[in-house]
Tab-separated table of C-alpha atoms and ligand atoms in Angstrom:
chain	number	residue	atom	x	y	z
A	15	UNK	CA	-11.459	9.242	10.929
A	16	UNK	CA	-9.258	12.063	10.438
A	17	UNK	CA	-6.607	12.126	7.228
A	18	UNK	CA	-3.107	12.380	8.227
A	19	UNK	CA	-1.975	15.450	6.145
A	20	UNK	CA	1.214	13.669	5.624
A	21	UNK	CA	1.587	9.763	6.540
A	22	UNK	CA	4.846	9.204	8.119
A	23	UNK	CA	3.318	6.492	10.422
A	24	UNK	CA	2.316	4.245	7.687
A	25	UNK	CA	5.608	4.645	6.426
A	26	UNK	CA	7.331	3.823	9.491
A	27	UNK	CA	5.537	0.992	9.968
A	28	UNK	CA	6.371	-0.030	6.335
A	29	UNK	CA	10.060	0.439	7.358
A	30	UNK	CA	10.036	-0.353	11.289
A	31	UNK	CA	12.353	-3.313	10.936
A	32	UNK	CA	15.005	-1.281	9.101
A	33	UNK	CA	15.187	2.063	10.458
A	34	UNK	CA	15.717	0.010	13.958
A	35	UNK	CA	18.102	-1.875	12.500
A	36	UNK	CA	19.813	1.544	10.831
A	37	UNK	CA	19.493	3.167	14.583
A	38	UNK	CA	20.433	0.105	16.410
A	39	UNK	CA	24.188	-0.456	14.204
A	40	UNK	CA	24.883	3.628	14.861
A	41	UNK	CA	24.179	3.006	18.155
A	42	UNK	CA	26.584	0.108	18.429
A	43	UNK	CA	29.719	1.864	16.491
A	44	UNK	CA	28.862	4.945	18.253
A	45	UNK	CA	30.356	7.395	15.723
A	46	UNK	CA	27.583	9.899	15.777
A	47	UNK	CA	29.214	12.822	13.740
A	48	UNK	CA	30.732	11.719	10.182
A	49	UNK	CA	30.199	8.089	11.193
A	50	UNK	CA	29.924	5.713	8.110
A	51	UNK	CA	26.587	5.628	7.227
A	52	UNK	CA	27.241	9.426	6.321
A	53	UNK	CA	29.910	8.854	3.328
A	54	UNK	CA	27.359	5.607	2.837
A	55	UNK	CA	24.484	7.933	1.933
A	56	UNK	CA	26.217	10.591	0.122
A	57	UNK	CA	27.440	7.391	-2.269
A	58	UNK	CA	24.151	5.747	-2.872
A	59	UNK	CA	22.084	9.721	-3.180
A	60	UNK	CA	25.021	10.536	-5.529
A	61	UNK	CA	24.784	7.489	-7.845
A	62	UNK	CA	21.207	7.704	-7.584
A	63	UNK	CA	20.951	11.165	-8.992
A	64	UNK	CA	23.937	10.938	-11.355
A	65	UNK	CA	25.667	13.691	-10.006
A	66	UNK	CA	29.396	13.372	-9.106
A	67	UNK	CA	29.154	14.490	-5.553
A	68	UNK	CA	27.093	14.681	-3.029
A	69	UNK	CA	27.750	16.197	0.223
A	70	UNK	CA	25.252	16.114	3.420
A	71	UNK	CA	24.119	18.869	5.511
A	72	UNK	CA	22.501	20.105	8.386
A	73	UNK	CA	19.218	21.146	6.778
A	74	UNK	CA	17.933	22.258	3.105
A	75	UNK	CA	18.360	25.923	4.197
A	76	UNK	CA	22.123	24.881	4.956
A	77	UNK	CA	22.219	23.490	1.741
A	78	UNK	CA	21.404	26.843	-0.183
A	79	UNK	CA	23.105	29.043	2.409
A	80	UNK	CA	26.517	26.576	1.887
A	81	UNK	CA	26.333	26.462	-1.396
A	82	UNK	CA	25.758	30.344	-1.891
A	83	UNK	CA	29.225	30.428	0.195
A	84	UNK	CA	30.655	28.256	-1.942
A	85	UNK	CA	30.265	30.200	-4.785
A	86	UNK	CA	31.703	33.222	-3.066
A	87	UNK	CA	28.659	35.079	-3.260
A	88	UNK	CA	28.407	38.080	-0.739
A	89	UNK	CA	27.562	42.089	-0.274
A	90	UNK	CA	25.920	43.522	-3.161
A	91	UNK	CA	25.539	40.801	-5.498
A	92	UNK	CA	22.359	39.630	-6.612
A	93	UNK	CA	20.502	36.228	-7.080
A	94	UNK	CA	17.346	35.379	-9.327
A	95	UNK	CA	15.076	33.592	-7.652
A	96	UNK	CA	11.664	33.455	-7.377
A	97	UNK	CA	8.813	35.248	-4.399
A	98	UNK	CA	6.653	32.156	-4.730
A	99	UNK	CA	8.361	30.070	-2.487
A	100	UNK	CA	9.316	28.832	1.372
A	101	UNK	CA	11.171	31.714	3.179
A	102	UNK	CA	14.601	29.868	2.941
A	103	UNK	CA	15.325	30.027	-0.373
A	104	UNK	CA	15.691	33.998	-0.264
A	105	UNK	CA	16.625	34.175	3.266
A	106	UNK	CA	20.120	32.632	2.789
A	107	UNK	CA	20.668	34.953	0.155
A	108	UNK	CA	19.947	37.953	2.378
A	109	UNK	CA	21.808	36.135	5.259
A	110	UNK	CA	24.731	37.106	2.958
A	111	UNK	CA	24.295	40.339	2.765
A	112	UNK	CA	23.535	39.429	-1.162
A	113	UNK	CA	20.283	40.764	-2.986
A	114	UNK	CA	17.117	38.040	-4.103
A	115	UNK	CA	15.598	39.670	-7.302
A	116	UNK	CA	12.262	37.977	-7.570
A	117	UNK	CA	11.407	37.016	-11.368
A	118	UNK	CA	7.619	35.891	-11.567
A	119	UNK	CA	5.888	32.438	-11.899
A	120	UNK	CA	4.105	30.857	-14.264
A	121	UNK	CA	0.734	30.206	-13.844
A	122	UNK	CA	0.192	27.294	-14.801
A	123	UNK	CA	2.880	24.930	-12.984
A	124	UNK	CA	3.914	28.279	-10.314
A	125	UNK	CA	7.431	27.914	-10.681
A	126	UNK	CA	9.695	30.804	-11.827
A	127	UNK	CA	8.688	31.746	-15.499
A	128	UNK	CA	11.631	31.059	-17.610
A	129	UNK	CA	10.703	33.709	-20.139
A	130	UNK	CA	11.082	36.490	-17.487
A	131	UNK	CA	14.304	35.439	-16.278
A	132	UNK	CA	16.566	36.905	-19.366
A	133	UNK	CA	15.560	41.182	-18.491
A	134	UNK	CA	16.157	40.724	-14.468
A	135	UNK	CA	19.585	39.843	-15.220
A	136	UNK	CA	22.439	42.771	-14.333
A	137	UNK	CA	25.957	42.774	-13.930
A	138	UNK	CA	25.555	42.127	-10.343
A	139	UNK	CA	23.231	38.640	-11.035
A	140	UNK	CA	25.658	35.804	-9.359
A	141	UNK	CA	23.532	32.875	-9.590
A	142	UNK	CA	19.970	32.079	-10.969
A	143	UNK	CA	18.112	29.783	-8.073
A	144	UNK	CA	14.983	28.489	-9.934
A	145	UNK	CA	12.359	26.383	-7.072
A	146	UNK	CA	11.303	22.940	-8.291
A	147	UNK	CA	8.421	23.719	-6.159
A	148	UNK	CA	5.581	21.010	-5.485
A	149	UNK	CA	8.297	18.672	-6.515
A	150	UNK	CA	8.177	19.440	-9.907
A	151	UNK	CA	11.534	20.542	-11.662
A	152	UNK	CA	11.641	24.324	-13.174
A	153	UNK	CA	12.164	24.728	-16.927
A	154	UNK	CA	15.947	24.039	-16.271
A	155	UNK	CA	16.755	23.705	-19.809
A	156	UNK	CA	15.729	27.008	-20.424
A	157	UNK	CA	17.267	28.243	-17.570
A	158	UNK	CA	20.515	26.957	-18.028
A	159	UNK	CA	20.552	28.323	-21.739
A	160	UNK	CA	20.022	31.968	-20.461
A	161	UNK	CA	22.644	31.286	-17.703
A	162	UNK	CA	24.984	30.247	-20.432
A	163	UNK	CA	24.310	33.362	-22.245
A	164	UNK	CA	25.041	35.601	-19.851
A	165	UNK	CA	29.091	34.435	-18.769
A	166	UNK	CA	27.899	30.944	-17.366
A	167	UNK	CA	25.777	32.168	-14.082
A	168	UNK	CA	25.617	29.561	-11.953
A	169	UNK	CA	22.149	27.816	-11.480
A	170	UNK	CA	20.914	26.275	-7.852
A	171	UNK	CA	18.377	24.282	-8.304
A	172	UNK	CA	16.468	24.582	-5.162
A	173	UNK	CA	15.095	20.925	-5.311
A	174	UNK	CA	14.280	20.959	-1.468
A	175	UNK	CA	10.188	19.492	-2.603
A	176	UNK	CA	11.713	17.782	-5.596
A	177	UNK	CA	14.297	14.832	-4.619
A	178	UNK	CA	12.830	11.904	-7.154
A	179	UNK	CA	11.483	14.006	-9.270
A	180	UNK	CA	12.854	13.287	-13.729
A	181	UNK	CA	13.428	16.361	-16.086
A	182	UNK	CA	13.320	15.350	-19.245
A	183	UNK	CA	15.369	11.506	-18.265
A	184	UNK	CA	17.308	12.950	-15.681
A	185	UNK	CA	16.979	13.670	-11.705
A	186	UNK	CA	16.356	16.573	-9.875
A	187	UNK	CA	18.966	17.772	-8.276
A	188	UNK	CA	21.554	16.880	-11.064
A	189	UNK	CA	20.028	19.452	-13.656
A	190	UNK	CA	22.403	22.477	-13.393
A	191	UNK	CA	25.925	23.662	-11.449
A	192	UNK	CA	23.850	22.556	-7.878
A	193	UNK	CA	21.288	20.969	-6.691
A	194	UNK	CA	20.115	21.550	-2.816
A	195	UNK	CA	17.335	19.070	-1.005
A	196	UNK	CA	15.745	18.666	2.700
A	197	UNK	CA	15.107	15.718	4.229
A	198	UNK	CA	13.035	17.612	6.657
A	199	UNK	CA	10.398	14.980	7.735
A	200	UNK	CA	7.928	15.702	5.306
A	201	UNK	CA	9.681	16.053	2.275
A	202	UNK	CA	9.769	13.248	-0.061
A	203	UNK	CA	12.560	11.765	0.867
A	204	UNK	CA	12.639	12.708	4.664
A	205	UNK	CA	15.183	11.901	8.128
A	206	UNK	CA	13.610	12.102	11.492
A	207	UNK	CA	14.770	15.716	12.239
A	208	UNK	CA	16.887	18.307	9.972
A	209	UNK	CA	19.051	17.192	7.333
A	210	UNK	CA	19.981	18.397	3.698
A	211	UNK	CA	22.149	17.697	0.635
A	212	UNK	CA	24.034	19.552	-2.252
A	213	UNK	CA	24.698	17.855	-5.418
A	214	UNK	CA	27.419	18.980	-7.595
A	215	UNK	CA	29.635	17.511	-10.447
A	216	UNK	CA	31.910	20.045	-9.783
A	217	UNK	CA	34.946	19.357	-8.217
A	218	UNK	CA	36.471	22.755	-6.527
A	219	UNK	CA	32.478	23.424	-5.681
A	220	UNK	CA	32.358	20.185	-3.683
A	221	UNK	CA	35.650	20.541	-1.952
A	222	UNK	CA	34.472	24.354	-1.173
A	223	UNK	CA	31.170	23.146	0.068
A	224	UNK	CA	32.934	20.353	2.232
A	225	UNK	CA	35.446	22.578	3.343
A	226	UNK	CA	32.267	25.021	4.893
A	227	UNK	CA	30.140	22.712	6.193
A	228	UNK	CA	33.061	21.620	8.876
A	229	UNK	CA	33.659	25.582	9.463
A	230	UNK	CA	35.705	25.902	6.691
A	231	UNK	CA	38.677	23.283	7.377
A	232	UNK	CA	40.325	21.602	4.611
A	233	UNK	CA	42.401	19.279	7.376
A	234	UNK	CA	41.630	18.924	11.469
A	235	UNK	CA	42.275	22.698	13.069
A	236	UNK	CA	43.388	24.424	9.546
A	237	UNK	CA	40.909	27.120	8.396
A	238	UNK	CA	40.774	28.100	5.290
A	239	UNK	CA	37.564	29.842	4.747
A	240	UNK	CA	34.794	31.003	7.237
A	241	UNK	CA	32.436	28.187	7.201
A	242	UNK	CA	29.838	26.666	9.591
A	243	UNK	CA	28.751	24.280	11.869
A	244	UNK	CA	26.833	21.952	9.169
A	245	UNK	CA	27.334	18.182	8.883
A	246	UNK	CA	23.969	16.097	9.014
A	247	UNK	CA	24.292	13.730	11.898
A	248	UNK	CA	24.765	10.229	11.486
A	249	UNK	CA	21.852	8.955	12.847
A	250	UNK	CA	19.640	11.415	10.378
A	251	UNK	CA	21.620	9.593	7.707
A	252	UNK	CA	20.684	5.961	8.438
A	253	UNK	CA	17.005	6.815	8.852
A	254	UNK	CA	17.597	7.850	4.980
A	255	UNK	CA	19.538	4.924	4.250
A	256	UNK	CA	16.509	2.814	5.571
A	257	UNK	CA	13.888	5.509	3.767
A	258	UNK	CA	15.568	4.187	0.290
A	259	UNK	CA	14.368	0.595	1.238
A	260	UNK	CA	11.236	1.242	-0.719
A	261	UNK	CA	12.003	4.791	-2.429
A	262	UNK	CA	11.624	3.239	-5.970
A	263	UNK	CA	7.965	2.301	-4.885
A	264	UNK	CA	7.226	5.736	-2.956
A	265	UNK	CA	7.932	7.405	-6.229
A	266	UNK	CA	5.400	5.249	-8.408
A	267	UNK	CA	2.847	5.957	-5.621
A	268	UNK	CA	3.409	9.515	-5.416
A	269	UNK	CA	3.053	9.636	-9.286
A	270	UNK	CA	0.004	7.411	-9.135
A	271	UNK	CA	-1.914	9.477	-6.497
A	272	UNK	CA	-0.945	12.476	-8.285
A	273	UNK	CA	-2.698	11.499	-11.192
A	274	UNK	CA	-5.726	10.180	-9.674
A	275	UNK	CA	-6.029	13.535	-7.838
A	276	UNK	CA	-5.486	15.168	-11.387
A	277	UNK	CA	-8.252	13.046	-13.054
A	278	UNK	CA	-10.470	13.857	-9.792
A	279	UNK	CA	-10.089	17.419	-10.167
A	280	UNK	CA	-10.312	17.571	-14.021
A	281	UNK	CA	-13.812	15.892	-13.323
A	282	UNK	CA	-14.886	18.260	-11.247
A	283	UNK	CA	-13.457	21.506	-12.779
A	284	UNK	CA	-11.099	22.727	-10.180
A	285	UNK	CA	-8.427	24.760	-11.461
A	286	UNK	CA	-4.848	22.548	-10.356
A	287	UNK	CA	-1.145	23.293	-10.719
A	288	UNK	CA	-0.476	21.587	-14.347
A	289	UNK	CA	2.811	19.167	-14.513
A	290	UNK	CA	4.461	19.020	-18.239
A	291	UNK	CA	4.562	15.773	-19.947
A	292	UNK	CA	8.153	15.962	-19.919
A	293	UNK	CA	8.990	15.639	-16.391
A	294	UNK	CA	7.472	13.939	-13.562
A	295	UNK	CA	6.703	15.650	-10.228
A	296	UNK	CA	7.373	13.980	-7.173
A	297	UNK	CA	4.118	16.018	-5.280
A	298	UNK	CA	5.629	16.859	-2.345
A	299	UNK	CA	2.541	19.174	-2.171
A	300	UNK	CA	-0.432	18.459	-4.433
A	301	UNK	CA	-1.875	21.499	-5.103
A	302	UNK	CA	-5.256	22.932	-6.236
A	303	UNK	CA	-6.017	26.823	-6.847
A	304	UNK	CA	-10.065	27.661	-5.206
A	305	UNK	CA	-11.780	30.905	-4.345
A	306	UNK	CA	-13.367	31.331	-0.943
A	307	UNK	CA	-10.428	29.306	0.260
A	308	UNK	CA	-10.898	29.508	4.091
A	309	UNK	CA	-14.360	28.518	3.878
A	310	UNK	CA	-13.266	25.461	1.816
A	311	UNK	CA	-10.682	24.568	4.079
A	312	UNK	CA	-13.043	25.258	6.910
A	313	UNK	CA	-15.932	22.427	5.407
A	314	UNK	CA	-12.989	19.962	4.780
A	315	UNK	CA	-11.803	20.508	8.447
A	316	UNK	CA	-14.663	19.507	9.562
A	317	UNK	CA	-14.966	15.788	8.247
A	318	UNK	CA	-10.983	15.045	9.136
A	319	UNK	CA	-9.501	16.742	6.088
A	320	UNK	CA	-6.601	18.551	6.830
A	321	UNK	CA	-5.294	21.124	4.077
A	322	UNK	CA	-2.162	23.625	3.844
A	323	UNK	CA	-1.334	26.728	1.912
A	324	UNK	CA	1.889	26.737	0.181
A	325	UNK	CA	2.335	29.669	0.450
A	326	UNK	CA	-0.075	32.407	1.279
A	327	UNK	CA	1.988	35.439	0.898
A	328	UNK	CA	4.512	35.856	-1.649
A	329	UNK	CA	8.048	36.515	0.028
A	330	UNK	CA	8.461	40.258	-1.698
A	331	UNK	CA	5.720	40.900	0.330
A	332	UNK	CA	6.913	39.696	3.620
A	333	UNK	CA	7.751	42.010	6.186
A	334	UNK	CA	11.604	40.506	6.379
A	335	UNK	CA	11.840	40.944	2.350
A	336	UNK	CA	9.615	44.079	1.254
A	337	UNK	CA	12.953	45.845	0.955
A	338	UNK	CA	13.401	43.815	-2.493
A	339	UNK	CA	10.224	44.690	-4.072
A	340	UNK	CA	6.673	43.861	-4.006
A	341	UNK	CA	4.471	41.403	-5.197
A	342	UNK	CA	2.780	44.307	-7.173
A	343	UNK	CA	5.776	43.493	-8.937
A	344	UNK	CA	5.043	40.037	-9.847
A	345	UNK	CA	1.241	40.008	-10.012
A	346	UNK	CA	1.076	36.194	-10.681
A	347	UNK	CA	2.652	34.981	-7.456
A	348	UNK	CA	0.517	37.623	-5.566
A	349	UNK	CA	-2.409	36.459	-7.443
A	350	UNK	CA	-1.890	32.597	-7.119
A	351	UNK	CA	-1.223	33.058	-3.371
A	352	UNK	CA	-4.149	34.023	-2.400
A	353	UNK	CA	-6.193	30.571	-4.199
A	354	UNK	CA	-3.504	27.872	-3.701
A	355	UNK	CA	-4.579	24.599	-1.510
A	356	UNK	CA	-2.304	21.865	-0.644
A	357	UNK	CA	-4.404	18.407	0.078
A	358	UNK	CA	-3.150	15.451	2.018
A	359	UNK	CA	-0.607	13.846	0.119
A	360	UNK	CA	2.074	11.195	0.673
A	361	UNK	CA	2.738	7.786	-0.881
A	362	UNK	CA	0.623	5.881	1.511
A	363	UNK	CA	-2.299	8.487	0.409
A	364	UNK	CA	-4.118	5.681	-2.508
A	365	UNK	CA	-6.451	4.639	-0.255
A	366	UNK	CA	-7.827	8.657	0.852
A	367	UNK	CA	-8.075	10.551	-2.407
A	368	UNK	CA	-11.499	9.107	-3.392
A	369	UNK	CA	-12.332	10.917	-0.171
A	370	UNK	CA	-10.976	13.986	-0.387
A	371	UNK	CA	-11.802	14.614	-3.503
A	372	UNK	CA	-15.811	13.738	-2.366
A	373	UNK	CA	-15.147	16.237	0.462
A	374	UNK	CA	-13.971	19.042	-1.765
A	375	UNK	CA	-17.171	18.003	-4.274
A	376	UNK	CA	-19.112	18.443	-1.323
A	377	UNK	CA	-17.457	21.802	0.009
A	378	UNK	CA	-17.706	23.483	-3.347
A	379	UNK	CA	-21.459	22.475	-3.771
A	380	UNK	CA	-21.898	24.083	-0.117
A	381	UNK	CA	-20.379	27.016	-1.128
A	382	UNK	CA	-23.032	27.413	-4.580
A	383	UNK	CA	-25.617	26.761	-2.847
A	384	UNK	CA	-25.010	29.260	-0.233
A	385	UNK	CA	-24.421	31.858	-2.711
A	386	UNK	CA	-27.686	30.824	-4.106
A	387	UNK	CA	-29.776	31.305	-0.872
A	388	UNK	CA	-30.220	27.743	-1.334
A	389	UNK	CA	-30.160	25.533	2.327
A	390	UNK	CA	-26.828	24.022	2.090
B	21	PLP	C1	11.524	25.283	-1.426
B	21	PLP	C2	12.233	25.054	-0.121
B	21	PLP	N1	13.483	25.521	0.031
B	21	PLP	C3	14.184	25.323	1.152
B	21	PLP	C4	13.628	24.636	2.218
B	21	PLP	C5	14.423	24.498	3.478
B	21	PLP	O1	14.634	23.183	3.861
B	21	PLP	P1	14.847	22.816	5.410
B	21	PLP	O2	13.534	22.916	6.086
B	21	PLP	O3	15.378	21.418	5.377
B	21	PLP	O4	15.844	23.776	5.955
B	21	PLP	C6	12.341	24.121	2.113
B	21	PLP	C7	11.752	23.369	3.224
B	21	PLP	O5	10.642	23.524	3.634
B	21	PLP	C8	11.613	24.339	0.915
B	21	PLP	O6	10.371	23.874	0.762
């Protein structure tokens, strides 16, 4: 039987009665833009993460790109960030006629290395956008101390994998000036389509940032900023209201299967992204580093193990981004890229890791005894 790479049907089933019953009452009031359950979620993700405010949007991309805007950031300035990462997270910057300055990764966990941060930083820098990437929160401590240094920079935490995930007692997405997350389908906490969030405790940044995502009205018809067409429907929003039913749990599971992959792995000496002991990761993507990597995804194909590479080129060396660099730049993106391998991985996963890990056993010991002229 084949592994879903990502079970949303065990979820749904978990959840059937309640996301029907979430669908069903937006159906009745009929209020399918701004309708109640969207002030409903922004209260309960708000209180849930600590942060002040919380405003809904159209997508995780919206979320960066909106609150980029909101900071006023345009032409010529220039935002840290890092090349090991999903397009989005530099394309809104570039969308804004703004300049992403990659800053390398570390090796260990692959996000942005905190230590390189302080010498990429110019007159021009505007904010620092550190990737909690795999769902594990960036050294934000450190990164908020060099942001300080330097006049206050603001500091987006791009927490699009990371919603759920602790730093050090408190959430992702409360850990600096912003926090943006997806609730693209897959992510750990996920809609049914696109939707997104921004979490702020600022006050003028959360006005600013509801002020865009209605096309930049601060009352019906009165413009006062360019904005954009980015509210998260209300039906998106009640499939996340009904997605919290059992949050609390998905987050021990995720932990849970994360370790046992970890133990798994340890055992049989494959090289994994590291988590700190100070922070949990909510493994949006549990991820192992291998050589020979299409061959290994090739054997696990083969007996119903689906795998994914997040992400196979680093974005400075993307055709849309070479412009800002290379990834000769920042050899330990370039280098990671080319070993990293997602396996399947959701909360409902318990029951399948015992498996995958047998079948990537089985593919490395192929691939020795190939090299070995041995009959695999
Ligand atoms: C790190 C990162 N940033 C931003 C995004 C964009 O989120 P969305 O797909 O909701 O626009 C994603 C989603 O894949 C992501 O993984």
């Amino acid at each position: 039987m084949n592994i879903p790479f990502v079970d949303l049907k065990t979820q749904y089933q978990a959840l059937k009665p309640e996301i029907q019953r979430r669908i069903n009452d937006v159906l009745e009031h009929g209020q399918y833009i701004m309708g109640p359950e969207v002030a409903e979620l922004e209260e309960r993700l708000a209180s849930y993460t600590g942060a002040k405010h919380c405003i809904t949007v159209s997508s995780g991309t919206d979320a960066l790109l909106i609150s980029l805007m909101a900071l006023g950031i345009g032409r010529d300035d220039e935002v840290i960030t890092t090349p090991f990462t999903f397009a989005a997270t530099a394309e809104v910057i570039v969308l804004l006629g703004a300049k992403p300055v990659f800053v390398d990764i570390d090796a260990a966990t692959c996000n942005i290395d905190a230590g390189k941060i302080e010498a990429a930083i110019t007159a021009r820098t505007k904010a620092i956008m550190p990737v909690s990437l795999y769902g594990q929160p960036a050294d934000m401590d450190e990164i908020n101390a060099i942001a300080a240094r330097h006049g206050n920079i603001p500091v987006i935490e791009d927490a699009a994998q990371s919603f759920g995930a602790n730093y050090k007692g408190s959430k992702s997405c409360n850990l600096s000036t912003i926090g943006c997350t997806s609730f693209f389908p897959s992510k750990p906490l996920g809609c049914y389509g696109d939707g997104g969030a921004i979490f702020t405790s600022d006050d003028s940044i959360a006005q600013a940032c509801r002020e865009i995502r209605v096309h930049g009205q601060s009352k019906r018809y009165w413009h006062t900023r360019v904005g954009l067409g980015g509210r998260m429907d209300t039906l998106q929003c009640a499939i996340v209201l009904a997605k919290l039913e059992r949050f609390e749990w998905e987050v021990a599971q995720r932990i849970e299967v994360g370790a046992s992959y970890n133990r798994l792995m340890d055992e049989l000496g494959v090289d994994r992204v590291q988590q700190r002991s100070d922070r949990t990761s909510m493994f949006a993507q549990y991820t192992i580093l291998v050589e020979h990597r299409d061959k290994i995804q090739h054997s696990l194909q083969a007996i119903g193990i689906p795998t994914a590479v997040h992400y196979p080129v680093p974005l400075n060396d993307q055709p849309a981004y070479g412009s800002f660099g290379s990834s000769s730049d920042t050899p330990v993106s370039n280098a990671v890229a080319k070993r990293v391998m997602s396996l399947p991985m959701s909360a409902d996963s318990s029951q399948v890791v015992e498996r995958v890990a047998a079948g990537v056993r089985g593919a490395l010991l192929g691939l020795a005894s190939k090299k070995s002229g041995e009959p695999s």
